Short mmCIF file of C-alpha atoms in Angstrom, two decimals:
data_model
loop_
_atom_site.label_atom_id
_atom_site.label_comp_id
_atom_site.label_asym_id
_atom_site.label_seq_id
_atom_site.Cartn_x
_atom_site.Cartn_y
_atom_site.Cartn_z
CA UNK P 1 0.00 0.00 0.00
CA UNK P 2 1.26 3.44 -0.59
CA UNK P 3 2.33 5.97 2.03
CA UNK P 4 0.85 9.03 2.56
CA UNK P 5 2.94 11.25 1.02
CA UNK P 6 2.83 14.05 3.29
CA UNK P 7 3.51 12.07 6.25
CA UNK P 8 4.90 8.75 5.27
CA UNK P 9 2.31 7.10 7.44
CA UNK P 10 0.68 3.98 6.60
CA UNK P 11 -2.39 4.02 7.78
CA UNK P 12 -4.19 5.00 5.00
CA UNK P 13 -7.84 4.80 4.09
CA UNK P 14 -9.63 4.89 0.84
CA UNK P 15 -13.43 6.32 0.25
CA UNK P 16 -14.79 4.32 -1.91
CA UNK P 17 -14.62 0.69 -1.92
CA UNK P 18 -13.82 -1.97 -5.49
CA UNK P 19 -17.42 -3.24 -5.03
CA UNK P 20 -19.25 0.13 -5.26
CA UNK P 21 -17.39 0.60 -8.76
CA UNK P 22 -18.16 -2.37 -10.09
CA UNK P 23 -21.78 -2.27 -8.79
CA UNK P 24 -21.65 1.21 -10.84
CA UNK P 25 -19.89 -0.19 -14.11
CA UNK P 26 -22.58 -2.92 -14.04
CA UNK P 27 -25.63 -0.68 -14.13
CA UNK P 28 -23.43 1.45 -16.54
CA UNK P 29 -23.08 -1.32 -18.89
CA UNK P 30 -27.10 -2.03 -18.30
CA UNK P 31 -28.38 1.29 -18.72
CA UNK P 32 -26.87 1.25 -22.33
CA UNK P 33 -29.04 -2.09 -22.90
CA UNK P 34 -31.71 -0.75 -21.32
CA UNK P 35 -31.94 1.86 -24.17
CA UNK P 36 -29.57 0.55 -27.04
CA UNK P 37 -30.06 -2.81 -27.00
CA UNK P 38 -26.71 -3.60 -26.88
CA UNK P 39 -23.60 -3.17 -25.10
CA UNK P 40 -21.03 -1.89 -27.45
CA UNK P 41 -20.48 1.72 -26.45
CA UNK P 42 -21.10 0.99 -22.75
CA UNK P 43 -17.52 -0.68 -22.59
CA UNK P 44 -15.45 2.42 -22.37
CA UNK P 45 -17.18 4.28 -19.77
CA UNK P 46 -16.90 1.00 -17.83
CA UNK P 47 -12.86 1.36 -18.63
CA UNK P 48 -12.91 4.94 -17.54
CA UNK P 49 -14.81 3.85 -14.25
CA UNK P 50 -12.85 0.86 -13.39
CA UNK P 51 -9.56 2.52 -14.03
CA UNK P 52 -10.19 6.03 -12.55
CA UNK P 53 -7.78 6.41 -9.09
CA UNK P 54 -9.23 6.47 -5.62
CA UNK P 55 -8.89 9.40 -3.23
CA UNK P 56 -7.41 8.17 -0.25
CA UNK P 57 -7.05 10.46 3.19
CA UNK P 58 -4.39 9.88 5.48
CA UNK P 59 -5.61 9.00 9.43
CA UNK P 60 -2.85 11.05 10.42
CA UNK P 61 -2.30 14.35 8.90
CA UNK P 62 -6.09 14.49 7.49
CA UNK P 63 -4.15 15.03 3.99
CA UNK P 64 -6.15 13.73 1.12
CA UNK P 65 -4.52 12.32 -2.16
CA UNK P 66 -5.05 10.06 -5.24
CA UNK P 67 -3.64 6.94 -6.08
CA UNK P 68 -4.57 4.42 -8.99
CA UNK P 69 -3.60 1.06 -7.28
CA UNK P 70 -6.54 0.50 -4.95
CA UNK P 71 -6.18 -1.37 -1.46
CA UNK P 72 -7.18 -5.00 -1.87
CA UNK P 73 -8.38 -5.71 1.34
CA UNK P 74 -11.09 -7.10 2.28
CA UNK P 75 -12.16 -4.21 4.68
CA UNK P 76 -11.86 -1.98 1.34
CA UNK P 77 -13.48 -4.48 -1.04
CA UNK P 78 -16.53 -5.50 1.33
CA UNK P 79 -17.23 -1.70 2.94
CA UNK P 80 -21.07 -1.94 3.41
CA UNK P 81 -20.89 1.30 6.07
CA UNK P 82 -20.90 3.31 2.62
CA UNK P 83 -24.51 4.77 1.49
CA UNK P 84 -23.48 4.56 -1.73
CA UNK P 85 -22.67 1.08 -1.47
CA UNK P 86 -26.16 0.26 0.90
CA UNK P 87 -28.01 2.23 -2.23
CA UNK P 88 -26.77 0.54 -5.14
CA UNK P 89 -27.04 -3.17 -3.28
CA UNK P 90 -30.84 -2.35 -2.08
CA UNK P 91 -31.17 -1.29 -6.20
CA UNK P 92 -29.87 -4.22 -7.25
CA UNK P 93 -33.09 -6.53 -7.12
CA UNK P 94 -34.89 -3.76 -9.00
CA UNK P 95 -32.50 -3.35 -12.01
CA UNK P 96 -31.95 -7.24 -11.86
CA UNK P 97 -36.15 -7.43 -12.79
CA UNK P 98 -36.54 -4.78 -15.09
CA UNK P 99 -33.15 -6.86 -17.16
CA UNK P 100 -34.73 -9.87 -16.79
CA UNK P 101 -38.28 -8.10 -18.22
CA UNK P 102 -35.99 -6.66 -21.03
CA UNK P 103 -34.56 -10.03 -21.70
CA UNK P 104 -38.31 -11.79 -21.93
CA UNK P 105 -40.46 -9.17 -22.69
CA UNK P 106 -38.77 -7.17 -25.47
CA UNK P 107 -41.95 -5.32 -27.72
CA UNK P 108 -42.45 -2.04 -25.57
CA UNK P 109 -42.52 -0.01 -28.20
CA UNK P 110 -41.82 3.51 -27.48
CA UNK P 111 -42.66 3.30 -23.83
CA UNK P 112 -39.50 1.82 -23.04
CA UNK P 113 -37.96 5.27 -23.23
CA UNK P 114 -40.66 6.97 -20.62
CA UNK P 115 -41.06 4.23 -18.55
CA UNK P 116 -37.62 2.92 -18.11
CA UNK P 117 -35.95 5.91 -16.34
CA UNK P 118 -39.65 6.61 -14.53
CA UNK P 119 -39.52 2.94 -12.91
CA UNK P 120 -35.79 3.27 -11.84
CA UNK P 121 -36.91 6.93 -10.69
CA UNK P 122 -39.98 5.53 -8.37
CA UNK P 123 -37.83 2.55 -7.00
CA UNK P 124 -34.64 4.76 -6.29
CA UNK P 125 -37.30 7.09 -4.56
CA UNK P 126 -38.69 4.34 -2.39
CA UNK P 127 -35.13 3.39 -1.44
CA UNK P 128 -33.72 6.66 -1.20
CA UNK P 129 -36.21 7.25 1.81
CA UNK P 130 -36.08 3.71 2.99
CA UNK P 131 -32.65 4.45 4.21
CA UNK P 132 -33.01 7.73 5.59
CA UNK P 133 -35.34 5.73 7.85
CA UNK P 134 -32.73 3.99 9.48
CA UNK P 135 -31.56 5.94 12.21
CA UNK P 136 -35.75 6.46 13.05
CA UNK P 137 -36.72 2.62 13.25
CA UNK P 138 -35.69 -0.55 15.53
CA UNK P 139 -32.81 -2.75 13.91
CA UNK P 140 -35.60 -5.68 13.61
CA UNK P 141 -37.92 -3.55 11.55
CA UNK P 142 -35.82 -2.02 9.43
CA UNK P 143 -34.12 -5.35 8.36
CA UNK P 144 -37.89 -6.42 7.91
CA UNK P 145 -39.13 -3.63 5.95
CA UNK P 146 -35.85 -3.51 3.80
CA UNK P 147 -37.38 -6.95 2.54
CA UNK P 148 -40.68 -5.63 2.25
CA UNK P 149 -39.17 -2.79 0.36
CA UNK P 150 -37.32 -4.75 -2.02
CA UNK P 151 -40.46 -7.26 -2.70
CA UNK P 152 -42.41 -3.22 -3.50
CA UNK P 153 -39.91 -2.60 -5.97
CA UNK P 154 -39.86 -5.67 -7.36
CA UNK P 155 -43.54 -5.39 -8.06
CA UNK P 156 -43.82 -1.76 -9.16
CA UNK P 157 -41.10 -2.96 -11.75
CA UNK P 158 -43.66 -5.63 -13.24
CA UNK P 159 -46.91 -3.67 -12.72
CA UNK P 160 -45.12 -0.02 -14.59
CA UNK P 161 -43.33 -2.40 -17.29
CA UNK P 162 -44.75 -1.24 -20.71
CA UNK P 163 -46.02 -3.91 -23.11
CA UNK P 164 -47.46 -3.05 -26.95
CA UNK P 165 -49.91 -5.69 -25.98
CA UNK P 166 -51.80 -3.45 -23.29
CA UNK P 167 -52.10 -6.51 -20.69
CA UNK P 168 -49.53 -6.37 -17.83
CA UNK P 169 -46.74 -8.28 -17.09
CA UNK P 170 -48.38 -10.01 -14.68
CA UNK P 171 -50.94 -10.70 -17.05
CA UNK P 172 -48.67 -12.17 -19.85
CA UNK P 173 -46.45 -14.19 -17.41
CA UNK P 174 -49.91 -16.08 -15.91
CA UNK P 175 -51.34 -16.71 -19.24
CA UNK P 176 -48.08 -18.65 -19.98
CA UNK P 177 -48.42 -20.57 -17.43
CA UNK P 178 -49.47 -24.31 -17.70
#
């Protein structure tokens, strides 16, 4: 790990941890299939994300500096304590349904573009306030509602998907059913 270079101490911390980026590169490299259909232009923004340095500040001296060789530990790589990280985990169910709707239910028409960036805008909403709530609610019911949250997002995702077919998701996944 490198020294602080102000200091020379070693005790060094970094603010933002491997598995926030790739969480980010991920629904990077989604959003572009969301609306594109493919991947193909999604790759370098990825690159620029993946390879841009961390800012790292110094225990000691408070000093704050860059550095493009992160710290692979596994208190860096597995930092949960960040909201940025708690956001984009507690997002991931959401974006991981409205993929998987992409995947099966392709003919949206034109209300892919309105209704795309209004679902992620409702469920980011929900969860957004869902963890501002945590300092308000016992440890029990917040880990309860989180999953109660999730299952709401997950089902807002289904019910605000567009089809060209005018039936819901819901609708066409039942009717396919033996």
């Amino acid at each position: 790990m490198k020294p602080c270079p102000v200091c020379q101490s070693s005790d060094v911390k970094e603010t933002s941890s491997t598995i926030t980026r790739l969480f980010l590169c991920t629904y990077i490299l989604l959003a572009f299939y969301f609306f594109t259909g493919e991947i193909n232009s999604g790759y370098l923004l990825v690159l620029i994300l993946l390879f841009a340095p961390y800012m790292k500040i110094c225990s000691d001296c408070k000093k704050s500096f860059y550095s493009f060789i992160p710290n692979w530990s596994t208190a860096n790589l597995f930092r949960c304590g960040n909201e940025l990280n708690r956001y984009l985990l507690a997002m991931l169910p959401s974006v991981l349904t409205i993929t998987i709707l992409i995947i099966n239910f392709p003919y949206t028409g034109l209300g892919r573009i309105i209704y795309l960036p209004t679902i992620f805008l409702v469920n980011s909403t929900i969860i957004f306030f869902y963890l501002r709530s945590r300092r308000y609610l016992n440890k029990i019911i917040y880990h309860f509602s989180g999953a109660i949250i999730i299952i709401i997002t997950i089902v807002l995702s289904g019910l605000m998907y567009p089809q060209d077919s005018g039936k819901s998701i819901f609708e066409l996944i039942f009717s396919r059913a033996p």
